[in-house]
Coordinates of C-alpha atoms and ligand atoms in Angstrom, one line a residue:
M30 CA 10.0 29.4 -0.5
K31 CA 11.1 25.8 -0.8
T32 CA 11.4 24.7 -4.4
K33 CA 9.1 21.9 -5.3
R34 CA 10.9 18.5 -5.7
L35 CA 9.3 16.4 -8.4
I36 CA 11.7 13.5 -7.9
N37 CA 13.6 12.7 -4.8
V38 CA 16.0 9.8 -4.7
K39 CA 17.4 8.6 -1.4
N40 CA 20.0 6.0 -0.6
L41 CA 19.5 4.1 -3.8
S42 CA 21.6 1.0 -4.4
V43 CA 21.5 -1.5 -7.3
S44 CA 23.5 -4.7 -7.8
F45 CA 23.3 -7.5 -10.4
G46 CA 24.5 -10.6 -8.5
N47 CA 27.9 -9.6 -7.0
N48 CA 28.2 -6.7 -9.4
I49 CA 27.5 -3.4 -7.6
I50 CA 26.3 -0.8 -10.1
L51 CA 25.0 2.0 -7.9
N52 CA 25.8 2.5 -4.2
N53 CA 23.9 4.9 -2.1
I54 CA 22.8 7.5 -4.6
N55 CA 21.0 10.6 -3.4
F56 CA 19.7 13.4 -5.6
Y57 CA 16.6 15.4 -6.5
L58 CA 14.9 17.0 -9.5
S59 CA 13.0 20.3 -8.9
K60 CA 10.3 21.8 -10.9
K61 CA 11.5 23.2 -14.3
E62 CA 15.0 22.0 -13.7
S63 CA 17.1 20.3 -16.4
L64 CA 19.4 17.8 -14.8
V65 CA 22.1 16.1 -16.9
I66 CA 23.7 12.9 -15.8
I67 CA 27.1 12.0 -17.2
G68 CA 29.6 9.3 -16.6
K69 CA 31.7 6.8 -18.5
S70 CA 30.1 3.9 -20.3
G71 CA 28.9 1.3 -17.8
S72 CA 28.8 3.7 -14.9
G73 CA 25.1 3.0 -14.4
K74 CA 23.4 5.9 -16.0
S75 CA 20.8 3.9 -17.9
V76 CA 20.3 1.6 -14.8
L77 CA 19.5 4.7 -12.7
L78 CA 17.0 6.0 -15.3
K79 CA 15.4 2.6 -15.5
C80 CA 14.9 2.7 -11.7
L81 CA 13.3 6.2 -12.0
M82 CA 10.9 4.8 -14.7
G83 CA 9.9 1.9 -12.4
L84 CA 11.4 -0.7 -14.8
L85 CA 14.0 -1.8 -12.3
K86 CA 13.6 -2.1 -8.6
P87 CA 16.6 -0.9 -6.6
D88 CA 17.9 -3.3 -3.8
V89 CA 17.8 -0.4 -1.3
G90 CA 16.5 3.1 -1.3
S91 CA 13.5 5.2 -2.2
I92 CA 12.4 7.1 -5.3
E93 CA 9.7 9.6 -4.6
I94 CA 7.8 11.0 -7.6
N95 CA 5.5 13.9 -6.5
G96 CA 5.9 12.5 -3.0
V97 CA 4.9 8.9 -3.9
N98 CA 7.7 6.3 -3.2
I99 CA 7.4 4.2 -6.3
V100 CA 9.7 1.5 -4.9
N101 CA 7.3 0.7 -2.1
T102 CA 3.8 1.4 -3.1
N103 CA 0.8 -0.4 -4.6
R104 CA 0.6 -0.9 -8.4
I105 CA -2.0 1.8 -9.0
D106 CA -0.3 4.5 -7.1
K107 CA 3.0 3.6 -8.8
E108 CA 1.3 3.7 -12.3
N109 CA -0.3 7.1 -11.4
A110 CA 3.1 8.5 -10.3
L111 CA 4.8 7.2 -13.5
K112 CA 2.1 8.9 -15.7
N113 CA 4.0 12.1 -14.9
I114 CA 7.0 10.9 -16.8
G115 CA 7.7 10.8 -20.6
V116 CA 10.7 8.8 -21.8
T117 CA 13.0 8.5 -24.8
F118 CA 15.1 5.4 -24.5
Q119 CA 18.8 5.1 -25.4
N120 CA 18.2 3.3 -28.7
G121 CA 15.0 5.1 -29.6
A122 CA 12.9 2.0 -29.0
L123 CA 10.2 2.8 -31.5
F124 CA 7.9 0.0 -32.4
D125 CA 9.1 -1.3 -35.8
S126 CA 5.7 -2.6 -36.9
L127 CA 3.7 0.5 -36.1
T128 CA 3.5 3.6 -38.2
I129 CA 4.8 6.9 -36.8
W130 CA 1.4 8.2 -35.7
E131 CA 0.7 4.9 -34.0
N132 CA 4.1 5.1 -32.2
I133 CA 3.4 8.6 -31.0
T134 CA -0.1 8.0 -29.7
F135 CA 0.6 4.4 -28.6
K136 CA -0.6 4.8 -25.1
K137 CA -3.7 6.8 -26.1
T138 CA -4.9 4.4 -28.7
R139 CA -4.0 1.1 -26.9
F140 CA -4.9 1.9 -23.4
L141 CA -7.0 5.0 -23.2
G142 CA -9.5 4.2 -26.0
F143 CA -8.7 7.2 -28.3
D144 CA -10.1 6.8 -31.8
K145 CA -7.9 6.7 -34.8
S146 CA -8.7 10.0 -36.3
S147 CA -8.3 12.1 -33.1
A148 CA -5.1 10.3 -32.2
K149 CA -3.8 11.0 -35.7
K150 CA -4.7 14.7 -35.4
Q151 CA -2.9 14.9 -32.1
A152 CA 0.2 13.2 -33.6
L153 CA 0.1 15.8 -36.3
S154 CA 0.0 18.8 -34.0
I155 CA 2.9 17.3 -31.9
I156 CA 5.2 16.6 -34.9
Q157 CA 4.7 20.1 -36.3
N158 CA 6.3 21.5 -33.2
L159 CA 9.2 19.2 -33.7
E160 CA 9.9 20.3 -37.3
L161 CA 8.7 17.0 -38.8
D162 CA 6.6 16.8 -41.9
E163 CA 3.0 15.6 -42.0
N164 CA 3.7 12.9 -44.6
I165 CA 5.9 10.9 -42.2
L166 CA 2.8 10.0 -40.1
E167 CA 2.0 6.9 -42.2
L168 CA 5.6 5.8 -42.6
Y169 CA 7.4 3.1 -40.4
P170 CA 10.4 3.9 -38.2
S171 CA 12.8 2.2 -40.6
E172 CA 11.9 4.6 -43.3
L173 CA 13.2 7.6 -41.3
S174 CA 16.7 8.9 -40.7
G175 CA 18.3 8.6 -37.2
G176 CA 17.6 12.3 -36.4
M177 CA 13.9 12.0 -37.5
Q178 CA 13.6 8.8 -35.3
K179 CA 14.9 10.7 -32.3
R180 CA 12.3 13.5 -33.0
V181 CA 9.5 10.8 -33.2
A182 CA 10.8 9.4 -29.9
I183 CA 10.5 12.9 -28.4
A184 CA 7.0 13.2 -29.8
R185 CA 5.9 10.0 -28.2
A186 CA 7.5 11.1 -24.9
I187 CA 5.5 14.4 -24.8
C188 CA 2.2 13.0 -26.2
D189 CA 0.7 12.5 -22.7
Q190 CA 1.7 15.8 -21.3
P191 CA 4.1 14.6 -18.6
Q192 CA 5.7 16.9 -16.0
V193 CA 9.1 15.3 -16.4
L194 CA 10.9 14.1 -19.5
F195 CA 13.8 11.6 -19.5
F196 CA 16.2 11.5 -22.4
D197 CA 18.8 8.7 -22.5
E198 CA 21.6 9.7 -24.9
P199 CA 19.3 11.7 -27.2
T200 CA 22.2 12.6 -29.6
S201 CA 24.0 9.3 -29.7
G202 CA 24.6 8.0 -33.2
L203 CA 24.0 11.4 -34.8
D204 CA 26.4 13.7 -36.6
P205 CA 27.4 16.8 -34.5
I206 CA 25.1 19.2 -36.5
T207 CA 22.0 16.9 -36.2
G208 CA 22.9 16.4 -32.5
K209 CA 22.8 20.2 -32.0
V210 CA 19.5 20.4 -33.7
I211 CA 18.1 17.7 -31.4
N212 CA 19.5 19.5 -28.3
D213 CA 18.0 22.7 -29.4
L214 CA 14.7 20.9 -29.9
I215 CA 14.9 19.4 -26.5
N216 CA 15.6 22.8 -24.9
K217 CA 12.7 24.4 -26.9
T218 CA 10.3 21.6 -25.9
V219 CA 11.3 21.6 -22.2
K220 CA 10.8 25.4 -22.1
K221 CA 7.6 25.5 -24.1
L222 CA 5.9 22.7 -22.1
E223 CA 7.4 24.1 -18.8
V224 CA 8.5 20.6 -17.8
S225 CA 11.6 19.3 -16.0
A226 CA 14.1 17.0 -17.6
I227 CA 16.7 14.4 -16.9
T228 CA 19.1 13.8 -19.8
I229 CA 21.9 11.3 -20.0
T230 CA 24.7 12.2 -22.3
H231 CA 28.3 11.6 -23.2
D232 CA 28.4 14.8 -25.2
I233 CA 30.0 17.9 -23.7
S234 CA 28.1 20.3 -26.0
S235 CA 24.8 18.7 -24.8
I236 CA 25.8 19.3 -21.2
N237 CA 26.5 23.0 -21.9
N238 CA 23.3 23.3 -24.0
L239 CA 20.9 21.5 -21.7
A240 CA 22.0 21.4 -18.1
S241 CA 20.9 23.6 -15.3
R242 CA 22.7 21.1 -13.0
V243 CA 25.0 18.2 -13.7
I244 CA 25.6 14.9 -11.9
L245 CA 28.7 12.8 -12.6
L246 CA 28.5 9.1 -11.9
D247 CA 31.7 7.3 -11.2
N248 CA 32.6 4.1 -9.3
N249 CA 29.0 3.5 -8.3
K250 CA 28.6 6.9 -6.7
I251 CA 27.8 10.5 -7.5
A252 CA 31.4 11.7 -7.8
W253 CA 30.5 15.4 -8.5
S254 CA 27.5 17.6 -8.9
G255 CA 27.2 21.2 -9.9
K256 CA 26.4 23.7 -12.6
P257 CA 28.0 23.3 -16.1
N258 CA 30.2 26.4 -15.7
E259 CA 31.5 25.1 -12.4
M260 CA 32.2 21.8 -14.1
N261 CA 34.4 23.4 -16.6
K262 CA 36.4 25.1 -13.8
S263 CA 36.4 22.2 -11.4
K264 CA 39.6 20.9 -9.8
N265 CA 37.9 17.5 -9.1
N266 CA 40.1 14.9 -10.7
I267 CA 37.3 12.7 -11.9
V268 CA 35.6 15.7 -13.6
K269 CA 38.9 16.7 -15.2
Q270 CA 39.4 13.2 -16.4
F271 CA 35.9 13.1 -17.9
L272 CA 36.4 16.4 -19.7
I273 CA 39.9 15.5 -21.1
N274 CA 38.6 12.2 -22.5
R275 CA 35.7 13.7 -24.4
Ligands
LIG23 N1 19.7 -6.3 -16.5 C1 21.0 -6.3 -16.2 N2 21.5 -7.4 -15.8 C2 22.8 -7.5 -15.4 N3 23.7 -6.4 -15.6 C3 23.2 -5.3 -16.1 C4 21.8 -5.2 -16.4 N4 21.6 -3.9 -16.9 C5 22.8 -3.2 -16.8 N5 23.7 -4.1 -16.3 C6 25.1 -3.7 -16.0 O1 25.1 -2.5 -15.3 C7 26.2 -1.7 -15.7 C8 25.7 -0.3 -16.0 O2 25.0 -0.3 -17.2 P1 24.3 0.9 -17.8 O3 23.5 0.5 -19.0 O4 23.5 1.7 -16.8 O5 25.5 1.8 -18.2 P2 25.6 3.3 -18.8 O6 26.2 4.2 -17.9 O7 24.2 3.7 -19.3 O8 26.5 3.1 -20.1 P3 26.5 3.6 -21.6 O9 27.1 5.0 -21.5 O10 27.3 2.7 -22.4 O11 25.0 3.6 -22.0 C9 26.9 -2.4 -16.8 O12 28.0 -3.1 -16.3 C10 25.8 -3.4 -17.3 O13 26.4 -4.5 -17.9
LIG24 MG1 23.3 3.9 -21.1

């Protein structure tokens, strides 16, 4: 039986002026797969994820989400396709002036007309699964530690029950122990919700913890792709270089 592809990226290229960032990228994400994208700083990982989120339009190529090409469809079909995706941004990107529960249920209260008390109840049930305490709900992001902020960002990403989660550097800025806790939490969440995930990371332990498949970006291209254990044994020079420099 053919595995269902949730996301299919074909011939994707992105440039800013004369600066080519991504050149003819092809990959897919299947149901319940956990794909990890690695590559040195500036290799275009976040740009790629922004294309998949519909925030950046590639110069060339298609991005199918559940069969809908978001690059080339009307606004409503694009928005519907993107509803299947929950995102945590590289810098967390919580709203400073909103409380934690307002951050988590932002879409529901702002756009879907949920009332305050049911939104708050929902925020509570989500954070309890992420090992966060009830009393943070009324706090503001600046009152939380970096690790707690990452958990809140995950809570916001899963609030609308997406089919796919994107994590851009979920462990960056954290100490190794908190980083491992966040990775474990991501794994647990992905398994429990039976979703697919795309995670960008620099962190080797995150790759081994999270990935069912890895894509290495280098020099505007996918330089290598395979399973984490194959990566560790790979003779590919770019892979070896990446692993040595971690
Ligand atoms: N809006 C933009 N306008 C112009 N250049 C951009 C823009 N966004 C990204 N770039 C450039 O694209 C390149 C890739 O950036 P990107 O943020 O995707 O890197 P990255 O692989 O995520 O790096 P890091 O690991 O440091 O997060 C960089 O050279 C960056 O300066
Ligand atoms: Mg980045």
